[in-house]
Structures are given as C-alpha cells and as structure tokens.
Tab-separated table of C-alpha atoms in Angstrom:
chain	number	residue	atom	x	y	z
A	1	MET	CA	131.686	20.182	162.376
A	2	ILE	CA	129.799	18.006	159.932
A	3	THR	CA	126.974	15.876	161.265
A	4	VAL	CA	125.220	13.058	159.466
A	5	SER	CA	121.779	11.647	160.056
A	6	ILE	CA	120.384	8.455	158.601
A	7	ILE	CA	116.636	8.207	159.004
A	8	THR	CA	114.648	5.242	157.728
A	9	ARG	CA	110.896	5.199	157.321
A	10	ARG	CA	108.531	2.715	155.688
A	11	LEU	CA	105.665	3.823	153.493
A	12	LYS	CA	102.210	2.700	154.447
A	13	GLU	CA	100.572	0.266	152.035
A	14	GLY	CA	99.313	2.159	148.965
A	15	LYS	CA	101.469	5.261	149.608
A	16	THR	CA	104.202	6.363	147.208
A	17	TYR	CA	107.513	8.160	147.440
A	18	GLU	CA	105.770	11.192	145.929
A	19	ASP	CA	103.242	11.143	148.813
A	20	PHE	CA	106.125	11.021	151.262
A	21	ARG	CA	108.086	13.779	149.539
A	22	LYS	CA	105.134	16.180	149.535
A	23	ALA	CA	104.617	15.673	153.288
A	24	TRP	CA	108.323	15.552	154.223
A	25	TYR	CA	109.758	18.383	152.089
A	26	HIS	CA	111.066	21.238	154.240
A	27	THR	CA	109.515	24.636	153.606
A	28	VAL	CA	112.145	26.467	155.695
A	29	GLY	CA	115.882	26.209	155.098
A	30	PHE	CA	118.478	25.700	157.815
A	31	GLY	CA	120.706	28.654	156.859
A	32	THR	CA	123.849	26.535	156.753
A	33	SER	CA	125.262	23.896	154.398
A	34	SER	CA	122.604	21.153	154.576
A	35	LYS	CA	122.350	18.449	151.952
A	36	LEU	CA	119.909	15.593	152.204
A	37	TYR	CA	120.052	12.520	149.998
A	38	THR	CA	117.038	10.244	149.708
A	39	ALA	CA	117.252	6.608	148.653
A	40	LEU	CA	114.850	3.717	148.310
A	41	ASN	CA	115.927	0.392	149.787
A	42	VAL	CA	116.639	-1.910	146.830
A	43	ASN	CA	115.287	-4.893	148.805
A	44	ASP	CA	112.160	-3.065	150.007
A	45	PRO	CA	111.193	-0.032	147.868
A	46	ARG	CA	108.654	0.996	150.538
A	47	GLU	CA	111.584	1.805	152.845
A	48	ILE	CA	112.868	5.357	152.419
A	49	ILE	CA	116.349	6.226	153.630
A	50	VAL	CA	117.234	9.896	154.100
A	51	MET	CA	120.876	10.775	154.728
A	52	GLY	CA	121.499	14.328	155.851
A	53	PHE	CA	124.849	16.086	155.958
A	54	VAL	CA	124.966	19.384	157.846
A	55	GLU	CA	128.057	21.549	158.201
A	56	SER	CA	127.607	23.990	161.071
A	57	GLU	CA	128.814	25.390	164.324
A	58	MET	CA	127.169	24.086	167.513
A	59	GLU	CA	124.773	27.064	167.790
A	60	GLU	CA	123.708	26.702	164.145
A	61	PHE	CA	123.145	22.994	164.751
A	62	LEU	CA	120.805	23.798	167.650
A	63	GLU	CA	118.922	26.320	165.492
A	64	GLY	CA	118.570	23.663	162.778
A	65	LEU	CA	117.100	21.200	165.276
A	66	GLU	CA	114.519	23.818	166.271
A	67	ILE	CA	113.587	24.335	162.609
A	68	ASP	CA	113.280	20.574	162.119
A	69	VAL	CA	111.010	20.160	165.176
A	70	LYS	CA	108.750	22.939	163.864
A	71	GLU	CA	108.692	21.471	160.335
A	72	ARG	CA	107.754	17.974	161.543
A	73	LEU	CA	104.982	19.345	163.759
A	74	GLU	CA	103.587	21.496	160.943
A	75	ASN	CA	103.988	18.753	158.325
A	76	PRO	CA	103.330	15.425	160.053
A	77	LEU	CA	104.127	12.231	158.210
A	78	HIS	CA	101.833	9.827	160.087
A	79	ASP	CA	99.379	9.551	157.156
A	80	VAL	CA	102.181	8.430	154.834
A	81	ILE	CA	104.601	6.322	156.878
A	82	GLU	CA	104.474	3.503	159.388
A	83	PRO	CA	104.974	4.595	163.028
A	84	GLU	CA	108.423	2.982	163.433
A	85	ILE	CA	111.303	5.239	162.410
A	86	GLY	CA	114.982	4.291	162.429
A	87	ARG	CA	117.251	7.113	163.562
A	88	LYS	CA	121.055	7.207	163.485
A	89	PHE	CA	123.105	10.340	164.057
A	90	GLY	CA	126.832	10.814	163.815
A	91	MET	CA	129.649	13.216	163.171
A	92	ILE	CA	131.878	12.987	160.140
A	93	ILE	CA	135.465	12.356	161.225
A	94	SER	CA	137.012	11.674	157.841
A	95	GLU	CA	136.309	11.850	154.152
A	96	ASP	CA	138.142	9.386	151.981
A	97	ASP	CA	138.167	9.206	148.200
A	98	PHE	CA	138.828	5.728	146.862
A	99	SER	CA	138.047	6.630	143.245
A	100	ASP	CA	141.564	6.116	141.907
A	101	GLU	CA	142.568	2.769	140.467
A	102	GLY	CA	145.369	0.794	142.020
A	103	VAL	CA	147.227	1.209	145.281
A	104	ILE	CA	146.189	4.033	147.584
A	105	GLU	CA	148.467	5.061	150.425
A	106	TYR	CA	147.101	5.370	153.960
A	107	LYS	CA	146.367	8.875	155.181
A	108	GLU	CA	145.308	10.195	158.554
A	109	PRO	CA	141.610	11.088	158.964
A	110	SER	CA	140.810	14.515	157.546
A	111	ILE	CA	137.939	16.658	156.294
A	112	ASN	CA	138.393	19.171	153.477
A	113	GLY	CA	142.156	18.568	153.682
A	114	LYS	CA	142.333	19.437	157.401
A	115	GLU	CA	143.489	16.650	159.740
A	116	THR	CA	140.786	15.605	162.215
A	117	ASP	CA	141.267	16.328	165.922
A	118	ILE	CA	139.765	13.097	167.266
A	119	ASN	CA	139.609	14.381	170.863
A	120	ALA	CA	137.624	17.442	169.769
A	121	VAL	CA	135.245	15.153	167.870
A	122	TYR	CA	134.555	13.117	171.009
A	123	ASP	CA	133.844	16.330	172.948
A	124	ASP	CA	131.466	17.561	170.230
A	125	ILE	CA	129.712	14.185	169.975
A	126	ALA	CA	128.585	14.412	173.590
A	127	GLN	CA	127.152	17.895	173.015
A	128	VAL	CA	125.417	16.925	169.770
A	129	ALA	CA	123.886	13.803	171.366
A	130	GLU	CA	122.453	15.932	174.171
A	131	LEU	CA	121.027	18.517	171.745
A	132	ILE	CA	119.389	15.819	169.608
A	133	SER	CA	117.916	14.142	172.674
A	134	LYS	CA	116.433	17.420	173.917
A	135	ALA	CA	115.021	18.295	170.484
A	136	SER	CA	113.457	14.821	170.139
A	137	ALA	CA	111.873	15.059	173.587
A	138	LYS	CA	110.499	18.512	172.743
A	139	ARG	CA	109.066	17.274	169.433
A	140	ASP	CA	107.443	14.270	171.116
A	141	ARG	CA	106.041	16.421	173.931
A	142	LEU	CA	104.587	18.979	171.509
A	143	LYS	CA	103.295	16.247	169.198
A	144	GLY	CA	101.420	14.755	172.173
A	145	ASN	CA	99.751	18.139	172.820
A	146	GLN	CA	98.352	18.411	169.288
C-alpha cells in the first residue's frame, strides 16, 4: 500500500524555513520507501506544506508511526510553528501520468502498472485510520507528560 500525508504548518513570525527544517528533519529513517516533499504556499510563504508518500505493509506502517511519534517528541516544533496544524492522510489508489500531449485514453485505476483492488483499499483505509488515530493520541498523551 502507498499512503500519503499532507501536513500544513505556519511559521511563527520571524522564523524561517531553515529554522523549521532544522527542528523537523528526521534523524531516524523509516526503513521503507518514504519520500517527503516540502513546499511553501505561494500565497503565504510562512505556510509549509509537507507531502509524504510511504510504501509499506501494514506492520511497517505501524512501525513508521512509532518512529514519527518518537521523533516529534524528541524534536518538538512548538518554538518554530504556530500551534494549529492541518493534517490529511490518505491512501494512493491510482497514479496517472498526463504528460503526453493530445488525447489520452481512459484507463482503470492502477499503481505501478497493477490494477487497483478498490475493495481492498477500503479495507486498508479503515485500518490505517485507526493506526493513525492511536499514534496521534499516544503522541498527544506523551507530549502532555513532558
């Protein structure tokens, strides 16, 4: 499965992307294909948008959440960003390349050339949502104990 996260944060007045990056940068890898892309909002350069794409099995996903909880607790961002954080999580169900010029024929949803089993995606979504919810609650609980 491939999951995607879109996290938005806003820099505090006087803070820079470099300040954010130094506090946010992970010091422990996830051990599975994990690519994160960071963007600045063109209408508000203080807003940082991080899009993460993780390809993993369910157990690896859970292990990655544990690593992320530990990283955020060890490297808090509260000195750099405003308290409000936007969080969106999803699962990739199709990759589509619209690079060619001209007419493109319709194709069924697929990832890496393999047709997507939509029913399996819906089953996995429920599991992933539960894992994220538990990891977030754990992070918040531990953050409150610091």
